[in-house]
Structure formats: C-alpha cells, structure tokens
Amino acid sequence: SSGINAEWPLRPGHSIGTTITIDNVFNNMPVRSACVSYMDLEQTKDTLLKVAVANPGVAITLKDIHSGTKLFQTQSSSSYSDNFMIYCHHAIDWERLSQVKFDVNGYKLTALLSNELHHKPRQLVYINRHHIEDERIRKFANDILTSALGSKDRKNQENRFPVFLFLITCKPIKVDMCFESNTFCEFHDWDSVFTLVYRCI
C-alpha cells in the first residue's frame, strides 16, 4: 500500500547497491495522488541532492522510470565540492571555491566558500550531516560575506548573494535538533559556533 518496493535480489543490469522503486504512490488516496506533479519530483530531486552533498562517498542516481529521464546522478567522491557544484547547477566558478576547516571547543566545521557573490543564494548548512534551515547561522554568514565581498564590487552588490557550504560536526550532546521541520537547532554553546563560522570566513 505504500507503493515503495526494494528490489532484491538485483535484476540483471542493475548496479550494485540499493534500488528503491516508487510506483503508484498514494494509490489509495486519489485526492492526494492528483496533487503529485512535476513539482513533487523536483522537490524529491532537491532533497536527494542535499543528501548527496553531505555524503560524497555515496553515488546516487534519481530516475523517472516512466519517462526514462535521469534527473541527476552523482559519483562516489572524496570531495564535497563535486556534489555541491551539481546542487548549484554548475552556475558558479569551481576555481573560486575554497575549502577551509576549523575546530573550536569540540565543534568542527568544514566549509566551502566562494570569493564572489552570486545572483542566487546557493547556501547549505549541515549539522552532523543533517541539512538544516536555521536562519541564525545563514544570516550571520551572509552579513559577514556580503560585507566583505560586496566591498570589492559595490556596483554589483545589489541582489547578489554569498555562496557557501557549511558542514558542522559535534557530539550529539552538544546540539538539539528538530528532524520534522529541519528548521530548528539549538547548540549548547552558540558562541563557539559563531566563532567557528567567523574564523572560516
């Protein structure tokens, strides 16, 4: 009834790994099924891309089996920049990305930063590999980067945004997270987190 089938053993021609096929989703709920559209597929793509960015060692492929369209594919990599570029639709200059790492009071941050502003806010923040939408970290980084990068080209600063990827790791006891909305997190020591972000920038 869930419409989710994990095929095992693998059929001939399948790659090694886990294959999940979703068919007739919401089949028993006609009203909800009618709401499934191209936009839902795009939201699924966006969610899986965010998973791929934080897990570059895992190769992920998303296909629409009815149309045969491959929506995206990532390769196993040791670099965060490869999947981040896919998430950004290769709209940013790879050579302008810099990776930095810092550690403050048990909080570790790996960051990718672009040294130029972009017309779209390509910004991702993860805590222990979980994507979050908490605006406090994003706003703090935005204000500093916009001020620093915008000072180089004030004429083109309007409607342009910093590009960054932050991957924060810490012991679970140091942070509370809400997994239902992905919008809430509460650190035991916010001062250390903001110091960490400031040092990276």
PDB file of C-alpha atoms in Angstrom:
ATOM      1  CA  SER A   1       0.000   0.000   0.000  1.00  0.00           C
ATOM      2  CA  SER A   2       2.985   2.285   0.500  1.00  0.00           C
ATOM      3  CA  GLY A   3       3.989   1.977  -3.142  1.00  0.00           C
ATOM      4  CA  ILE A   4       7.655   1.508  -2.166  1.00  0.00           C
ATOM      5  CA  ASN A   5       9.443  -1.669  -3.239  1.00  0.00           C
ATOM      6  CA  ALA A   6      13.079  -2.510  -2.578  1.00  0.00           C
ATOM      7  CA  GLU A   7      14.064  -4.979  -5.283  1.00  0.00           C
ATOM      8  CA  TRP A   8      16.220  -7.842  -4.019  1.00  0.00           C
ATOM      9  CA  PRO A   9      17.957  -9.771  -5.387  1.00  0.00           C
ATOM     10  CA  LEU A  10      19.014  -7.345  -8.073  1.00  0.00           C
ATOM     11  CA  ARG A  11      17.688  -7.900 -11.556  1.00  0.00           C
ATOM     12  CA  PRO A  12      20.210  -8.230 -14.416  1.00  0.00           C
ATOM     13  CA  GLY A  13      21.646  -4.909 -15.423  1.00  0.00           C
ATOM     14  CA  HIS A  14      21.201  -3.240 -12.056  1.00  0.00           C
ATOM     15  CA  SER A  15      24.160  -1.605 -10.384  1.00  0.00           C
ATOM     16  CA  ILE A  16      25.453  -2.875  -7.082  1.00  0.00           C
ATOM     17  CA  GLY A  17      23.753  -1.080  -4.226  1.00  0.00           C
ATOM     18  CA  THR A  18      20.232  -0.325  -3.082  1.00  0.00           C
ATOM     19  CA  THR A  19      17.482   0.265  -5.651  1.00  0.00           C
ATOM     20  CA  ILE A  20      14.221   1.816  -4.474  1.00  0.00           C
ATOM     21  CA  THR A  21      11.295   1.994  -6.884  1.00  0.00           C
ATOM     22  CA  ILE A  22       8.282   4.142  -6.012  1.00  0.00           C
ATOM     23  CA  ASP A  23       5.204   3.391  -8.108  1.00  0.00           C
ATOM     24  CA  ASN A  24       1.517   4.270  -7.767  1.00  0.00           C
ATOM     25  CA  VAL A  25       2.321   6.478  -4.827  1.00  0.00           C
ATOM     26  CA  PHE A  26      -0.834   7.448  -2.866  1.00  0.00           C
ATOM     27  CA  ASN A  27      -2.766   4.921  -4.994  1.00  0.00           C
ATOM     28  CA  ASN A  28      -5.391   4.548  -2.252  1.00  0.00           C
ATOM     29  CA  MET A  29      -5.651   8.314  -1.764  1.00  0.00           C
ATOM     30  CA  PRO A  30      -6.993   9.728  -5.059  1.00  0.00           C
ATOM     31  CA  VAL A  31      -7.136  13.343  -3.904  1.00  0.00           C
ATOM     32  CA  ARG A  32      -3.535  13.333  -2.733  1.00  0.00           C
ATOM     33  CA  SER A  33      -2.455  11.314  -5.764  1.00  0.00           C
ATOM     34  CA  ALA A  34      -3.896  14.006  -8.028  1.00  0.00           C
ATOM     35  CA  CYS A  35      -1.635  16.536  -6.328  1.00  0.00           C
ATOM     36  CA  VAL A  36       1.531  14.621  -7.217  1.00  0.00           C
ATOM     37  CA  SER A  37       3.073  16.572 -10.033  1.00  0.00           C
ATOM     38  CA  TYR A  38       6.315  17.556 -11.669  1.00  0.00           C
ATOM     39  CA  MET A  39       6.947  19.895  -8.742  1.00  0.00           C
ATOM     40  CA  ASP A  40       6.908  16.958  -6.330  1.00  0.00           C
ATOM     41  CA  LEU A  41       9.573  15.283  -8.450  1.00  0.00           C
ATOM     42  CA  GLU A  42      11.653  18.446  -8.337  1.00  0.00           C
ATOM     43  CA  GLN A  43      11.299  18.594  -4.553  1.00  0.00           C
ATOM     44  CA  THR A  44      12.439  14.965  -4.352  1.00  0.00           C
ATOM     45  CA  LYS A  45      15.412  15.825  -6.555  1.00  0.00           C
ATOM     46  CA  ASP A  46      16.298  18.806  -4.361  1.00  0.00           C
ATOM     47  CA  THR A  47      16.087  16.712  -1.173  1.00  0.00           C
ATOM     48  CA  LEU A  48      18.263  13.905  -2.552  1.00  0.00           C
ATOM     49  CA  LEU A  49      20.805  16.392  -3.873  1.00  0.00           C
ATOM     50  CA  LYS A  50      21.116  17.844  -0.379  1.00  0.00           C
ATOM     51  CA  VAL A  51      21.708  14.319   0.947  1.00  0.00           C
ATOM     52  CA  ALA A  52      24.337  13.752  -1.743  1.00  0.00           C
ATOM     53  CA  VAL A  53      26.225  16.954  -0.892  1.00  0.00           C
ATOM     54  CA  ALA A  54      26.834  15.821   2.698  1.00  0.00           C
ATOM     55  CA  ASN A  55      27.640  12.236   1.661  1.00  0.00           C
ATOM     56  CA  PRO A  56      30.033  12.475  -1.299  1.00  0.00           C
ATOM     57  CA  GLY A  57      31.229   8.889  -0.829  1.00  0.00           C
ATOM     58  CA  VAL A  58      27.785   7.565  -1.820  1.00  0.00           C
ATOM     59  CA  ALA A  59      26.786   7.513  -5.506  1.00  0.00           C
ATOM     60  CA  ILE A  60      23.126   8.469  -6.010  1.00  0.00           C
ATOM     61  CA  THR A  61      21.003   8.307  -9.167  1.00  0.00           C
ATOM     62  CA  LEU A  62      17.427   9.569  -9.455  1.00  0.00           C
ATOM     63  CA  LYS A  63      15.410   8.431 -12.497  1.00  0.00           C
ATOM     64  CA  ASP A  64      11.835   8.822 -13.622  1.00  0.00           C
ATOM     65  CA  ILE A  65      11.170   5.220 -14.650  1.00  0.00           C
ATOM     66  CA  HIS A  66       8.049   6.136 -16.631  1.00  0.00           C
ATOM     67  CA  SER A  67       9.740   8.675 -18.894  1.00  0.00           C
ATOM     68  CA  GLY A  68      13.201   7.138 -18.632  1.00  0.00           C
ATOM     69  CA  THR A  69      14.625  10.528 -17.707  1.00  0.00           C
ATOM     70  CA  LYS A  70      17.673  10.613 -15.462  1.00  0.00           C
ATOM     71  CA  LEU A  71      17.093  13.601 -13.178  1.00  0.00           C
ATOM     72  CA  PHE A  72      20.574  13.568 -11.693  1.00  0.00           C
ATOM     73  CA  GLN A  73      23.480  11.287 -10.941  1.00  0.00           C
ATOM     74  CA  THR A  74      26.413  11.663  -8.576  1.00  0.00           C
ATOM     75  CA  GLN A  75      29.626   9.661  -8.488  1.00  0.00           C
ATOM     76  CA  SER A  76      31.410   8.500  -5.370  1.00  0.00           C
ATOM     77  CA  SER A  77      33.965  11.149  -4.456  1.00  0.00           C
ATOM     78  CA  SER A  78      36.204  12.218  -1.592  1.00  0.00           C
ATOM     79  CA  SER A  79      35.435  15.897  -2.219  1.00  0.00           C
ATOM     80  CA  TYR A  80      32.402  17.891  -1.091  1.00  0.00           C
ATOM     81  CA  SER A  81      32.837  20.304  -3.985  1.00  0.00           C
ATOM     82  CA  ASP A  82      31.746  17.842  -6.711  1.00  0.00           C
ATOM     83  CA  ASN A  83      28.169  17.380  -5.467  1.00  0.00           C
ATOM     84  CA  PHE A  84      27.931  20.973  -4.291  1.00  0.00           C
ATOM     85  CA  MET A  85      28.606  22.048  -7.870  1.00  0.00           C
ATOM     86  CA  ILE A  86      25.816  19.742  -9.064  1.00  0.00           C
ATOM     87  CA  TYR A  87      23.482  21.279  -6.477  1.00  0.00           C
ATOM     88  CA  CYS A  88      24.416  24.726  -7.797  1.00  0.00           C
ATOM     89  CA  HIS A  89      23.749  23.521 -11.369  1.00  0.00           C
ATOM     90  CA  HIS A  90      27.401  24.349 -12.163  1.00  0.00           C
ATOM     91  CA  ALA A  91      26.365  28.014 -12.126  1.00  0.00           C
ATOM     92  CA  ILE A  92      29.334  29.049 -10.003  1.00  0.00           C
ATOM     93  CA  ASP A  93      33.013  29.073 -10.873  1.00  0.00           C
ATOM     94  CA  TRP A  94      34.661  25.993  -9.354  1.00  0.00           C
ATOM     95  CA  GLU A  95      38.020  27.762  -9.233  1.00  0.00           C
ATOM     96  CA  ARG A  96      36.552  30.408  -6.921  1.00  0.00           C
ATOM     97  CA  LEU A  97      35.643  27.854  -4.249  1.00  0.00           C
ATOM     98  CA  SER A  98      37.945  27.444  -1.267  1.00  0.00           C
ATOM     99  CA  GLN A  99      37.742  24.736   1.396  1.00  0.00           C
ATOM    100  CA  VAL A 100      38.643  25.554   4.979  1.00  0.00           C
ATOM    101  CA  LYS A 101      38.456  23.651   8.255  1.00  0.00           C
ATOM    102  CA  PHE A 102      38.392  24.832  11.865  1.00  0.00           C
ATOM    103  CA  ASP A 103      37.808  23.320  15.294  1.00  0.00           C
ATOM    104  CA  VAL A 104      36.578  25.302  18.313  1.00  0.00           C
ATOM    105  CA  ASN A 105      35.662  23.778  21.688  1.00  0.00           C
ATOM    106  CA  GLY A 106      34.518  20.447  20.287  1.00  0.00           C
ATOM    107  CA  TYR A 107      32.722  21.927  17.251  1.00  0.00           C
ATOM    108  CA  LYS A 108      34.274  21.210  13.852  1.00  0.00           C
ATOM    109  CA  LEU A 109      33.455  22.997  10.624  1.00  0.00           C
ATOM    110  CA  THR A 110      34.334  22.107   7.057  1.00  0.00           C
ATOM    111  CA  ALA A 111      33.328  24.912   4.720  1.00  0.00           C
ATOM    112  CA  LEU A 112      33.301  25.658   1.017  1.00  0.00           C
ATOM    113  CA  LEU A 113      33.281  29.388   0.277  1.00  0.00           C
ATOM    114  CA  SER A 114      33.109  31.276  -2.993  1.00  0.00           C
ATOM    115  CA  ASN A 115      35.037  34.526  -3.233  1.00  0.00           C
ATOM    116  CA  GLU A 116      32.340  36.157  -5.349  1.00  0.00           C
ATOM    117  CA  LEU A 117      28.659  36.965  -4.914  1.00  0.00           C
ATOM    118  CA  HIS A 118      26.036  35.144  -6.986  1.00  0.00           C
ATOM    119  CA  HIS A 119      22.598  36.084  -8.294  1.00  0.00           C
ATOM    120  CA  LYS A 120      21.037  33.154  -6.398  1.00  0.00           C
ATOM    121  CA  PRO A 121      21.630  32.308  -2.708  1.00  0.00           C
ATOM    122  CA  ARG A 122      23.397  28.937  -3.042  1.00  0.00           C
ATOM    123  CA  GLN A 123      23.774  28.256   0.672  1.00  0.00           C
ATOM    124  CA  LEU A 124      23.686  24.948   2.539  1.00  0.00           C
ATOM    125  CA  VAL A 125      24.201  24.276   6.250  1.00  0.00           C
ATOM    126  CA  TYR A 126      24.513  20.808   7.785  1.00  0.00           C
ATOM    127  CA  ILE A 127      24.836  19.625  11.363  1.00  0.00           C
ATOM    128  CA  ASN A 128      26.220  16.105  11.707  1.00  0.00           C
ATOM    129  CA  ARG A 129      25.309  15.545   8.022  1.00  0.00           C
ATOM    130  CA  HIS A 130      21.677  16.634   8.528  1.00  0.00           C
ATOM    131  CA  HIS A 131      20.583  19.561   6.370  1.00  0.00           C
ATOM    132  CA  ILE A 132      19.013  22.386   8.380  1.00  0.00           C
ATOM    133  CA  GLU A 133      17.313  25.664   7.526  1.00  0.00           C
ATOM    134  CA  ASP A 134      18.132  27.520  10.742  1.00  0.00           C
ATOM    135  CA  GLU A 135      18.403  31.168   9.728  1.00  0.00           C
ATOM    136  CA  ARG A 136      20.733  32.251  12.547  1.00  0.00           C
ATOM    137  CA  ILE A 137      23.819  30.634  11.033  1.00  0.00           C
ATOM    138  CA  ARG A 138      22.888  31.610   7.478  1.00  0.00           C
ATOM    139  CA  LYS A 139      22.208  35.246   8.401  1.00  0.00           C
ATOM    140  CA  PHE A 140      25.441  35.517  10.400  1.00  0.00           C
ATOM    141  CA  ALA A 141      27.485  34.185   7.474  1.00  0.00           C
ATOM    142  CA  ASN A 142      25.506  36.229   4.945  1.00  0.00           C
ATOM    143  CA  ASP A 143      26.128  39.501   6.719  1.00  0.00           C
ATOM    144  CA  ILE A 144      29.884  38.950   7.004  1.00  0.00           C
ATOM    145  CA  LEU A 145      30.405  37.609   3.478  1.00  0.00           C
ATOM    146  CA  THR A 146      28.175  40.213   1.820  1.00  0.00           C
ATOM    147  CA  SER A 147      30.068  42.976   3.588  1.00  0.00           C
ATOM    148  CA  ALA A 148      33.489  41.530   2.739  1.00  0.00           C
ATOM    149  CA  LEU A 149      32.826  40.532  -0.872  1.00  0.00           C
ATOM    150  CA  GLY A 150      30.495  43.426  -1.655  1.00  0.00           C
ATOM    151  CA  SER A 151      33.168  45.958  -0.730  1.00  0.00           C
ATOM    152  CA  LYS A 152      35.163  44.775  -3.749  1.00  0.00           C
ATOM    153  CA  ASP A 153      32.358  45.497  -6.192  1.00  0.00           C
ATOM    154  CA  ARG A 154      29.708  47.743  -4.668  1.00  0.00           C
ATOM    155  CA  LYS A 155      28.059  48.474  -8.018  1.00  0.00           C
ATOM    156  CA  ASN A 156      27.053  44.822  -8.476  1.00  0.00           C
ATOM    157  CA  GLN A 157      26.336  44.051  -4.821  1.00  0.00           C
ATOM    158  CA  GLU A 158      22.555  44.563  -5.054  1.00  0.00           C
ATOM    159  CA  ASN A 159      20.532  41.346  -5.455  1.00  0.00           C
ATOM    160  CA  ARG A 160      23.634  39.189  -5.215  1.00  0.00           C
ATOM    161  CA  PHE A 161      24.342  36.647  -2.505  1.00  0.00           C
ATOM    162  CA  PRO A 162      27.248  34.739  -0.945  1.00  0.00           C
ATOM    163  CA  VAL A 163      27.764  31.091  -1.880  1.00  0.00           C
ATOM    164  CA  PHE A 164      28.747  28.696   0.889  1.00  0.00           C
ATOM    165  CA  LEU A 165      28.521  25.175   2.248  1.00  0.00           C
ATOM    166  CA  PHE A 166      28.912  24.622   5.997  1.00  0.00           C
ATOM    167  CA  LEU A 167      29.267  21.143   7.476  1.00  0.00           C
ATOM    168  CA  ILE A 168      29.300  21.359  11.275  1.00  0.00           C
ATOM    169  CA  THR A 169      30.029  18.266  13.346  1.00  0.00           C
ATOM    170  CA  CYS A 170      29.878  17.821  17.094  1.00  0.00           C
ATOM    171  CA  LYS A 171      28.854  15.286  19.701  1.00  0.00           C
ATOM    172  CA  PRO A 172      25.052  14.802  19.830  1.00  0.00           C
ATOM    173  CA  ILE A 173      25.004  16.089  23.410  1.00  0.00           C
ATOM    174  CA  LYS A 174      26.175  19.499  22.147  1.00  0.00           C
ATOM    175  CA  VAL A 175      23.108  20.170  19.950  1.00  0.00           C
ATOM    176  CA  ASP A 176      19.337  19.638  19.935  1.00  0.00           C
ATOM    177  CA  MET A 177      17.682  19.248  16.529  1.00  0.00           C
ATOM    178  CA  CYS A 178      14.132  19.010  15.235  1.00  0.00           C
ATOM    179  CA  PHE A 179      14.078  16.439  12.416  1.00  0.00           C
ATOM    180  CA  GLU A 180      10.446  17.030  11.476  1.00  0.00           C
ATOM    181  CA  SER A 181      10.902  20.523  10.082  1.00  0.00           C
ATOM    182  CA  ASN A 182      14.689  20.805   9.559  1.00  0.00           C
ATOM    183  CA  THR A 183      14.351  24.404  10.684  1.00  0.00           C
ATOM    184  CA  PHE A 184      15.317  24.177  14.326  1.00  0.00           C
ATOM    185  CA  CYS A 185      18.592  23.531  16.097  1.00  0.00           C
ATOM    186  CA  GLU A 186      19.862  24.652  19.473  1.00  0.00           C
ATOM    187  CA  PHE A 187      23.553  24.458  20.293  1.00  0.00           C
ATOM    188  CA  HIS A 188      24.847  24.122  23.839  1.00  0.00           C
ATOM    189  CA  ASP A 189      27.427  26.816  23.028  1.00  0.00           C
ATOM    190  CA  TRP A 190      26.328  29.223  20.291  1.00  0.00           C
ATOM    191  CA  ASP A 191      29.320  31.494  20.920  1.00  0.00           C
ATOM    192  CA  SER A 192      31.693  28.725  19.835  1.00  0.00           C
ATOM    193  CA  VAL A 193      29.620  28.027  16.715  1.00  0.00           C
ATOM    194  CA  PHE A 194      29.585  31.683  15.650  1.00  0.00           C
ATOM    195  CA  THR A 195      33.326  31.913  16.368  1.00  0.00           C
ATOM    196  CA  LEU A 196      33.834  28.853  14.190  1.00  0.00           C
ATOM    197  CA  VAL A 197      31.918  30.374  11.286  1.00  0.00           C
ATOM    198  CA  TYR A 198      33.687  33.717  11.673  1.00  0.00           C
ATOM    199  CA  ARG A 199      37.121  32.088  11.621  1.00  0.00           C
ATOM    200  CA  CYS A 200      36.300  30.135   8.467  1.00  0.00           C
ATOM    201  CA  ILE A 201      35.162  33.274   6.686  1.00  0.00           C
TER     202      ILE A 201
END
